[in-house]
Amino acid sequence: MTVTPLGIPRRLLEFTIDGEPVRAPEGSTILDACRAAGKDVPTLCQGDTLTPKNACRVCVVEVEGSRTLVPACSRRAEPGMEVRTGTERARHSRKIVLELLASSVDLSTTPQAAGWIKEYEAKPDRFGPDAARLDEEPRVDNDLYVRDYDKCILCYKCVDACGDQWQNSFAISVSGRGFDARIAVEHDAPLTDSACVYCGNCIEVCPTGALSFKSEFDMRAAGTWDESAQTETTTVCAYCGVGCNLTLHVQDNEIVKVTSPHDNPVTHGNLCIKGRFGYQHVQNRD
Amino acid sequence: MDLHFGDSKPTDDERAAVDALLGLPESSWEGADRSDADLRWARGGRAARNRRDLLLPGLHAINDRVGWISEGALGYLCRRLTVPPAEAYGVATFYAMFSVAPRPTTVLHVCTDLACTAAGASELCAGVEARLGPGSGVSVERSPCLGLCERAPAALAIRSGDPVRTAVSAPSTVREAVVAASAPDSAPEEPPAGAAVPQAGQDGLVLLSRVGVVDPSSLDDYRAHGGYTALRRAFELGPAGVIREVTDSGLVGRGGAAFPTGRKWQATASQPDRPHYLVCNADESEPGTFKDRVILEGDPYALVEAMTIAAYATGAHHGHVYLRGEYPRALRRLEHAITQARARGFLGDDVLGQGYAFDIEIRRGAGAYICGEETALFNSIEGYRGEPRSKPPFPVEKGLFGKPTVENNVETLVNVLPILTMGAPAYAAIGTGRSTGPKLFCVSGSVDRPGIYELPFGATLGDLLELSGVRPRLRAVLLGGAAGGFVRPDELDIPLTFEGTREAGTTLGSGVVMAFDDTVPLPRLLLRIAEFFRDESCGQCVPCRVGTVRQQEALHRIAERTGAAAADDIALLREVGRAMRDASICGLGQTAWNAVESAIDRLGAYE
Ligand code: SF4
Ligand code: SF4
Ligand code: SF4
Ligand code: FES
Ligand code: FES
């Protein structure tokens, strides 16, 4: 039997979103409340399993009395707050943020980015052909996963996942500053010289495809990656007794990558190297 | 946590630099040779990890000794402090004064910021680079404002070794800068701090009364000039009484945000969580600001006394001064003052026999403007990247090490001395109703007597410029530094108060006043401001990280254009600027576009 802890009952806060009264449990973020109220607020750096770093600023909303816009993903709701999600001011900032991002990095594998760029009428090209871009080659230095920082929006999720929020391996960090800031291991060495244990939890949380399975990377390069042709099956990992859930992504009868459900109360989407990458024996048919 | 330190070994020098700071390692777990005992137990855990705040001093120790931070040195420091190397690398690469690539032992920082540019920094740079080419053993680096604007153009030489040697050359010529870089030990002594105070010795000065008068190295001389009467008064009043006086005085923070100091102290003092911390922000890196430097060089005991009072009032027993890394003389004088005060019972376990314990620790910044932001400063002290935290929670609740913290800058703190010696009503009678007390201004640029001026709030910009001997053909005045705004020569009746500048649609900021005559090419200046913010953005949030780059690119494009040809890019600047102001995490991104916008709107910069 699974016992789901209910926790102590939480007080409900009353405030308004776009003029409508809403109630949300104490401790909720504005984003939680917006989503519960069916409001669409775009997010990029927010992740369901990590403390928000509120770095991308695409989720900003207006809060009455606040000098600046506030990030919905991390600001806690307070009683009496008046939140407005779709004002011209908020939409302007989102549009500019999307333009700034899309003009500096490759968002082609960021889910939903294309839709938001359309919705907010963002024109990333208007900064001209000489606008600085990351323009970096993918780093392929091991057989398990690829780091393509040309797609990285510096959301810090991989750093948090590798560090004190999940894995405690602290293999990667942000280095440099400003536009030159990058995710890197110490002295920008190859991953194979770092503390990485190849758990792949950073890939699990990366919102842009900057971190991806080598299998996915190779198939995309060959033009054979086809998400619509993939099936997903969630099963239990057979390597040890912890019982982590594995979601096998299968295309043409081959496992092409392994993810893990974030709502699993034990692992929250985390796996180890075996569960994440150790699937070749399953399809070794010789 | 299972850390991986790699195989690179430190050199003897690097090891010695780290050990001089941390003491010798006790076991192989922290970098010593393996002994039998090490095979039987492991060291580490919380006690080891709690020393993370020594990371920045450790990086300084290596950089000071060797001039750069190698893999082996970083690995050894990480082992000693139980810090993951990837994180330490992220910290080391955050600061402009550190290098993770080999470089010559001497680095010459040549200022290319606003006042120095107006005083010919480009020629100085070109001349120095021609003389100190490759093979000279000197690396010439273009630097943001060195806080020596009253003596522009300025250069600072740092030669690594044991001990590290520094020399300042300002106002600098190619020959003097080369001397400073090639023989820092024999470079001429800088002029005394009082030379930066044109009013020095005048009657009626409150904050600057001792600068240029007192011997900055002598505690007795400080006391002979009224030192430590304020602290005695504080002990008579008790903590609550001190806070009442400060509140009644109407003192507001002098760093730019103008928050009431009494309220901040009260909010910290009443937090149940312990310990409380006091942080003095002496990281003045706003281009055009040098008042902290002059106070610390000319009257360092004043800060020690003021911090003791602030700590006593707010219940803190430990104070940190976060001092700009580019201020070697201020560092020496403050270190000396703290040591003397400690030796004489003005700091330590029992301050003045009152049963109150307080001590001060200096932390050196390492070249990052953003560390002047209060929460970035906490991260920097704690050994993390100097990235601002999002607020709430505010520092009075969760500040340094997650504990209630009061943070004030140097000028705010030294105001507490006259408040206590003259009493709140007399202090509040200075200035205007809503901006009380005396105010320091850093005047530089096209004036005959640049330096720090003390005026009561309410004097006009014109008064101040007249006092400093503004030169004819004034074109523009930058108020409040790079994060402030430009005003026109016909706006000199703006009263220098928080409310007066706000009404005039500009800001007092940290008290920077830079005058530019019509020989200064405005577009170049604006481009320099944009470059500054691009270089100094921490990179954490998108509007600022990319926005500052796009703005600099646009200004670069229109540097030579005006009117209709610039209209597109000006529209783009405005749109990006608006989002940066609205959506950036911290004040840097929120204000990065202010000065340029004011130059376009008030000066008609590209018409
Ligand atoms: S695979 Fe795991 S250990 Fe390696 S960088 Fe990613 S999160 Fe860290
Ligand atoms: S690699 Fe992915 S997870 Fe890491 S910072 Fe970049 S976008 Fe975020
Ligand atoms: S506004 Fe700029 S400096 Fe501030 S947090 Fe964002 S990127 Fe960093
Ligand atoms: S999703 Fe909120 S700031 Fe990125
Ligand atoms: S020292 Fe050069 S501008 Fe301040």
PDB file of C-alpha atoms in Angstrom, chain B residues 350-515:
ATOM      1  CA  ASP B 350      34.895  43.417  25.517  1.00  0.00           C
ATOM      2  CA  VAL B 351      34.667  46.697  23.639  1.00  0.00           C
ATOM      3  CA  LEU B 352      35.632  49.566  25.966  1.00  0.00           C
ATOM      4  CA  GLY B 353      34.961  47.344  28.951  1.00  0.00           C
ATOM      5  CA  GLN B 354      31.237  47.422  28.235  1.00  0.00           C
ATOM      6  CA  GLY B 355      30.848  43.673  27.980  1.00  0.00           C
ATOM      7  CA  TYR B 356      30.000  43.917  24.320  1.00  0.00           C
ATOM      8  CA  ALA B 357      31.894  41.793  21.797  1.00  0.00           C
ATOM      9  CA  PHE B 358      32.455  42.969  18.271  1.00  0.00           C
ATOM     10  CA  ASP B 359      35.076  42.432  15.620  1.00  0.00           C
ATOM     11  CA  ILE B 360      35.559  43.365  12.001  1.00  0.00           C
ATOM     12  CA  GLU B 361      36.832  41.284   9.127  1.00  0.00           C
ATOM     13  CA  ILE B 362      37.842  42.732   5.781  1.00  0.00           C
ATOM     14  CA  ARG B 363      36.871  40.949   2.589  1.00  0.00           C
ATOM     15  CA  ARG B 364      38.428  42.060  -0.645  1.00  0.00           C
ATOM     16  CA  GLY B 365      36.397  42.152  -3.802  1.00  0.00           C
ATOM     17  CA  ALA B 366      38.136  41.052  -6.968  1.00  0.00           C
ATOM     18  CA  GLY B 367      36.824  43.260  -9.714  1.00  0.00           C
ATOM     19  CA  ALA B 368      33.071  42.948 -10.146  1.00  0.00           C
ATOM     20  CA  TYR B 369      30.788  45.987 -10.093  1.00  0.00           C
ATOM     21  CA  ILE B 370      27.796  43.776  -9.409  1.00  0.00           C
ATOM     22  CA  CYS B 371      29.188  42.825  -5.991  1.00  0.00           C
ATOM     23  CA  GLY B 372      28.113  46.266  -4.809  1.00  0.00           C
ATOM     24  CA  GLU B 373      24.548  44.969  -5.018  1.00  0.00           C
ATOM     25  CA  GLU B 374      23.783  43.929  -1.467  1.00  0.00           C
ATOM     26  CA  THR B 375      22.742  40.343  -2.068  1.00  0.00           C
ATOM     27  CA  ALA B 376      25.480  39.737  -4.653  1.00  0.00           C
ATOM     28  CA  LEU B 377      27.877  40.929  -2.000  1.00  0.00           C
ATOM     29  CA  PHE B 378      26.598  38.275   0.417  1.00  0.00           C
ATOM     30  CA  ASN B 379      27.120  35.585  -2.194  1.00  0.00           C
ATOM     31  CA  SER B 380      30.598  36.867  -2.831  1.00  0.00           C
ATOM     32  CA  ILE B 381      31.558  36.780   0.849  1.00  0.00           C
ATOM     33  CA  GLU B 382      30.063  33.308   1.193  1.00  0.00           C
ATOM     34  CA  GLY B 383      32.282  32.004  -1.600  1.00  0.00           C
ATOM     35  CA  TYR B 384      29.695  31.827  -4.355  1.00  0.00           C
ATOM     36  CA  ARG B 385      29.479  33.671  -7.637  1.00  0.00           C
ATOM     37  CA  GLY B 386      28.599  37.307  -7.053  1.00  0.00           C
ATOM     38  CA  GLU B 387      25.134  36.952  -8.496  1.00  0.00           C
ATOM     39  CA  PRO B 388      22.276  38.905  -6.923  1.00  0.00           C
ATOM     40  CA  ARG B 389      19.616  36.887  -5.126  1.00  0.00           C
ATOM     41  CA  SER B 390      15.988  37.508  -5.814  1.00  0.00           C
ATOM     42  CA  LYS B 391      14.123  39.463  -3.206  1.00  0.00           C
ATOM     43  CA  PRO B 392      12.046  38.776  -1.131  1.00  0.00           C
ATOM     44  CA  PRO B 393      13.358  37.542   1.291  1.00  0.00           C
ATOM     45  CA  PHE B 394      15.134  40.777   2.193  1.00  0.00           C
ATOM     46  CA  PRO B 395      18.502  40.939   3.948  1.00  0.00           C
ATOM     47  CA  VAL B 396      17.058  42.150   7.247  1.00  0.00           C
ATOM     48  CA  GLU B 397      15.453  38.721   7.409  1.00  0.00           C
ATOM     49  CA  LYS B 398      17.819  36.500   5.429  1.00  0.00           C
ATOM     50  CA  GLY B 399      21.089  38.125   4.500  1.00  0.00           C
ATOM     51  CA  LEU B 400      24.659  37.019   4.956  1.00  0.00           C
ATOM     52  CA  PHE B 401      24.835  33.259   5.657  1.00  0.00           C
ATOM     53  CA  GLY B 402      21.027  33.325   5.598  1.00  0.00           C
ATOM     54  CA  LYS B 403      20.885  35.354   8.813  1.00  0.00           C
ATOM     55  CA  PRO B 404      19.410  38.793   9.568  1.00  0.00           C
ATOM     56  CA  THR B 405      21.864  41.313   8.203  1.00  0.00           C
ATOM     57  CA  VAL B 406      22.125  45.049   8.136  1.00  0.00           C
ATOM     58  CA  GLU B 407      24.079  46.370   5.211  1.00  0.00           C
ATOM     59  CA  ASN B 408      25.140  49.996   4.829  1.00  0.00           C
ATOM     60  CA  ASN B 409      27.726  51.708   2.726  1.00  0.00           C
ATOM     61  CA  VAL B 410      30.663  53.649   4.117  1.00  0.00           C
ATOM     62  CA  GLU B 411      29.127  57.095   3.794  1.00  0.00           C
ATOM     63  CA  THR B 412      25.888  56.059   5.477  1.00  0.00           C
ATOM     64  CA  LEU B 413      27.782  54.572   8.395  1.00  0.00           C
ATOM     65  CA  VAL B 414      30.064  57.521   9.028  1.00  0.00           C
ATOM     66  CA  ASN B 415      26.989  59.757   9.218  1.00  0.00           C
ATOM     67  CA  VAL B 416      26.084  57.957  12.407  1.00  0.00           C
ATOM     68  CA  LEU B 417      29.007  59.583  14.230  1.00  0.00           C
ATOM     69  CA  PRO B 418      27.750  63.182  13.949  1.00  0.00           C
ATOM     70  CA  ILE B 419      24.196  62.004  14.635  1.00  0.00           C
ATOM     71  CA  LEU B 420      25.318  60.715  18.011  1.00  0.00           C
ATOM     72  CA  THR B 421      27.721  63.516  18.853  1.00  0.00           C
ATOM     73  CA  MET B 422      25.470  66.395  17.871  1.00  0.00           C
ATOM     74  CA  GLY B 423      22.163  64.687  18.591  1.00  0.00           C
ATOM     75  CA  ALA B 424      19.375  63.844  16.177  1.00  0.00           C
ATOM     76  CA  PRO B 425      17.614  67.243  16.180  1.00  0.00           C
ATOM     77  CA  ALA B 426      20.774  69.200  15.365  1.00  0.00           C
ATOM     78  CA  TYR B 427      21.647  66.721  12.629  1.00  0.00           C
ATOM     79  CA  ALA B 428      18.153  66.791  11.177  1.00  0.00           C
ATOM     80  CA  ALA B 429      18.349  70.568  11.018  1.00  0.00           C
ATOM     81  CA  ILE B 430      21.061  70.245   8.352  1.00  0.00           C
ATOM     82  CA  GLY B 431      19.779  69.884   4.795  1.00  0.00           C
ATOM     83  CA  THR B 432      16.119  69.905   3.847  1.00  0.00           C
ATOM     84  CA  GLY B 433      13.047  68.454   5.521  1.00  0.00           C
ATOM     85  CA  ARG B 434      13.156  65.177   3.629  1.00  0.00           C
ATOM     86  CA  SER B 435      16.868  64.943   2.872  1.00  0.00           C
ATOM     87  CA  THR B 436      18.632  65.560   6.136  1.00  0.00           C
ATOM     88  CA  GLY B 437      22.299  65.886   6.942  1.00  0.00           C
ATOM     89  CA  PRO B 438      25.430  66.560   4.967  1.00  0.00           C
ATOM     90  CA  LYS B 439      26.101  64.808   1.668  1.00  0.00           C
ATOM     91  CA  LEU B 440      29.308  63.860  -0.099  1.00  0.00           C
ATOM     92  CA  PHE B 441      29.705  64.460  -3.814  1.00  0.00           C
ATOM     93  CA  CYS B 442      32.413  63.064  -6.062  1.00  0.00           C
ATOM     94  CA  VAL B 443      33.137  65.726  -8.648  1.00  0.00           C
ATOM     95  CA  SER B 444      35.298  64.957 -11.658  1.00  0.00           C
ATOM     96  CA  GLY B 445      35.640  65.737 -15.342  1.00  0.00           C
ATOM     97  CA  SER B 446      35.866  69.251 -16.744  1.00  0.00           C
ATOM     98  CA  VAL B 447      36.434  71.088 -13.463  1.00  0.00           C
ATOM     99  CA  ASP B 448      39.525  72.801 -12.065  1.00  0.00           C
ATOM    100  CA  ARG B 449      39.276  71.323  -8.567  1.00  0.00           C
ATOM    101  CA  PRO B 450      37.974  67.764  -8.850  1.00  0.00           C
ATOM    102  CA  GLY B 451      37.530  65.847  -5.615  1.00  0.00           C
ATOM    103  CA  ILE B 452      35.095  65.081  -2.840  1.00  0.00           C
ATOM    104  CA  TYR B 453      32.857  67.851  -1.633  1.00  0.00           C
ATOM    105  CA  GLU B 454      30.652  67.981   1.415  1.00  0.00           C
ATOM    106  CA  LEU B 455      27.549  70.120   1.176  1.00  0.00           C
ATOM    107  CA  PRO B 456      24.322  70.160   3.122  1.00  0.00           C
ATOM    108  CA  PHE B 457      21.481  68.612   1.127  1.00  0.00           C
ATOM    109  CA  GLY B 458      19.691  71.327  -0.787  1.00  0.00           C
ATOM    110  CA  ALA B 459      22.620  73.090  -2.393  1.00  0.00           C
ATOM    111  CA  THR B 460      22.113  73.239  -6.143  1.00  0.00           C
ATOM    112  CA  LEU B 461      24.096  71.507  -8.808  1.00  0.00           C
ATOM    113  CA  GLY B 462      25.289  74.929  -9.915  1.00  0.00           C
ATOM    114  CA  ASP B 463      26.622  75.728  -6.408  1.00  0.00           C
ATOM    115  CA  LEU B 464      28.596  72.542  -6.403  1.00  0.00           C
ATOM    116  CA  LEU B 465      30.005  73.050  -9.876  1.00  0.00           C
ATOM    117  CA  GLU B 466      30.976  76.602  -9.059  1.00  0.00           C
ATOM    118  CA  LEU B 467      32.762  75.435  -5.941  1.00  0.00           C
ATOM    119  CA  SER B 468      34.747  72.943  -7.971  1.00  0.00           C
ATOM    120  CA  GLY B 469      35.631  75.433 -10.675  1.00  0.00           C
ATOM    121  CA  VAL B 470      33.664  74.161 -13.604  1.00  0.00           C
ATOM    122  CA  ARG B 471      35.308  74.997 -16.907  1.00  0.00           C
ATOM    123  CA  PRO B 472      33.599  77.007 -19.625  1.00  0.00           C
ATOM    124  CA  ARG B 473      31.615  75.432 -22.473  1.00  0.00           C
ATOM    125  CA  LEU B 474      29.917  72.848 -20.282  1.00  0.00           C
ATOM    126  CA  ARG B 475      28.045  70.368 -22.449  1.00  0.00           C
ATOM    127  CA  ALA B 476      26.530  67.896 -19.978  1.00  0.00           C
ATOM    128  CA  VAL B 477      26.645  66.717 -16.375  1.00  0.00           C
ATOM    129  CA  LEU B 478      26.304  63.073 -15.422  1.00  0.00           C
ATOM    130  CA  LEU B 479      24.530  62.785 -12.083  1.00  0.00           C
ATOM    131  CA  GLY B 480      24.645  59.563 -10.115  1.00  0.00           C
ATOM    132  CA  GLY B 481      27.190  57.714 -12.230  1.00  0.00           C
ATOM    133  CA  ALA B 482      26.654  55.208 -15.017  1.00  0.00           C
ATOM    134  CA  ALA B 483      23.362  54.146 -13.435  1.00  0.00           C
ATOM    135  CA  GLY B 484      22.271  57.765 -13.112  1.00  0.00           C
ATOM    136  CA  GLY B 485      21.423  60.297 -15.773  1.00  0.00           C
ATOM    137  CA  PHE B 486      22.683  63.279 -17.750  1.00  0.00           C
ATOM    138  CA  VAL B 487      21.401  66.800 -17.260  1.00  0.00           C
ATOM    139  CA  ARG B 488      21.905  69.919 -19.402  1.00  0.00           C
ATOM    140  CA  PRO B 489      23.941  73.014 -18.582  1.00  0.00           C
ATOM    141  CA  ASP B 490      20.701  74.989 -18.328  1.00  0.00           C
ATOM    142  CA  GLU B 491      19.445  72.740 -15.532  1.00  0.00           C
ATOM    143  CA  LEU B 492      22.012  73.670 -12.928  1.00  0.00           C
ATOM    144  CA  ASP B 493      19.412  74.964 -10.491  1.00  0.00           C
ATOM    145  CA  ILE B 494      18.383  71.381  -9.688  1.00  0.00           C
ATOM    146  CA  PRO B 495      18.526  71.096  -5.892  1.00  0.00           C
ATOM    147  CA  LEU B 496      20.788  68.279  -4.764  1.00  0.00           C
ATOM    148  CA  THR B 497      18.256  66.406  -2.672  1.00  0.00           C
ATOM    149  CA  PHE B 498      16.570  63.065  -3.197  1.00  0.00           C
ATOM    150  CA  GLU B 499      13.208  64.702  -3.810  1.00  0.00           C
ATOM    151  CA  GLY B 500      14.592  67.562  -5.890  1.00  0.00           C
ATOM    152  CA  THR B 501      16.425  65.341  -8.334  1.00  0.00           C
ATOM    153  CA  ARG B 502      13.458  63.013  -8.538  1.00  0.00           C
ATOM    154  CA  GLU B 503      11.185  65.926  -9.407  1.00  0.00           C
ATOM    155  CA  ALA B 504      13.621  66.932 -12.119  1.00  0.00           C
ATOM    156  CA  GLY B 505      13.326  63.439 -13.568  1.00  0.00           C
ATOM    157  CA  THR B 506      16.819  62.358 -12.608  1.00  0.00           C
ATOM    158  CA  THR B 507      18.576  60.860  -9.596  1.00  0.00           C
ATOM    159  CA  LEU B 508      21.208  61.668  -7.031  1.00  0.00           C
ATOM    160  CA  GLY B 509      22.382  58.075  -7.016  1.00  0.00           C
ATOM    161  CA  SER B 510      25.557  57.669  -5.068  1.00  0.00           C
ATOM    162  CA  GLY B 511      26.552  61.327  -5.407  1.00  0.00           C
ATOM    163  CA  VAL B 512      28.564  61.276  -8.603  1.00  0.00           C
ATOM    164  CA  VAL B 513      28.840  64.550 -10.508  1.00  0.00           C
ATOM    165  CA  MET B 514      30.822  64.365 -13.735  1.00  0.00           C
ATOM    166  CA  ALA B 515      31.106  67.439 -15.867  1.00  0.00           C
TER     167      ALA B 515
END
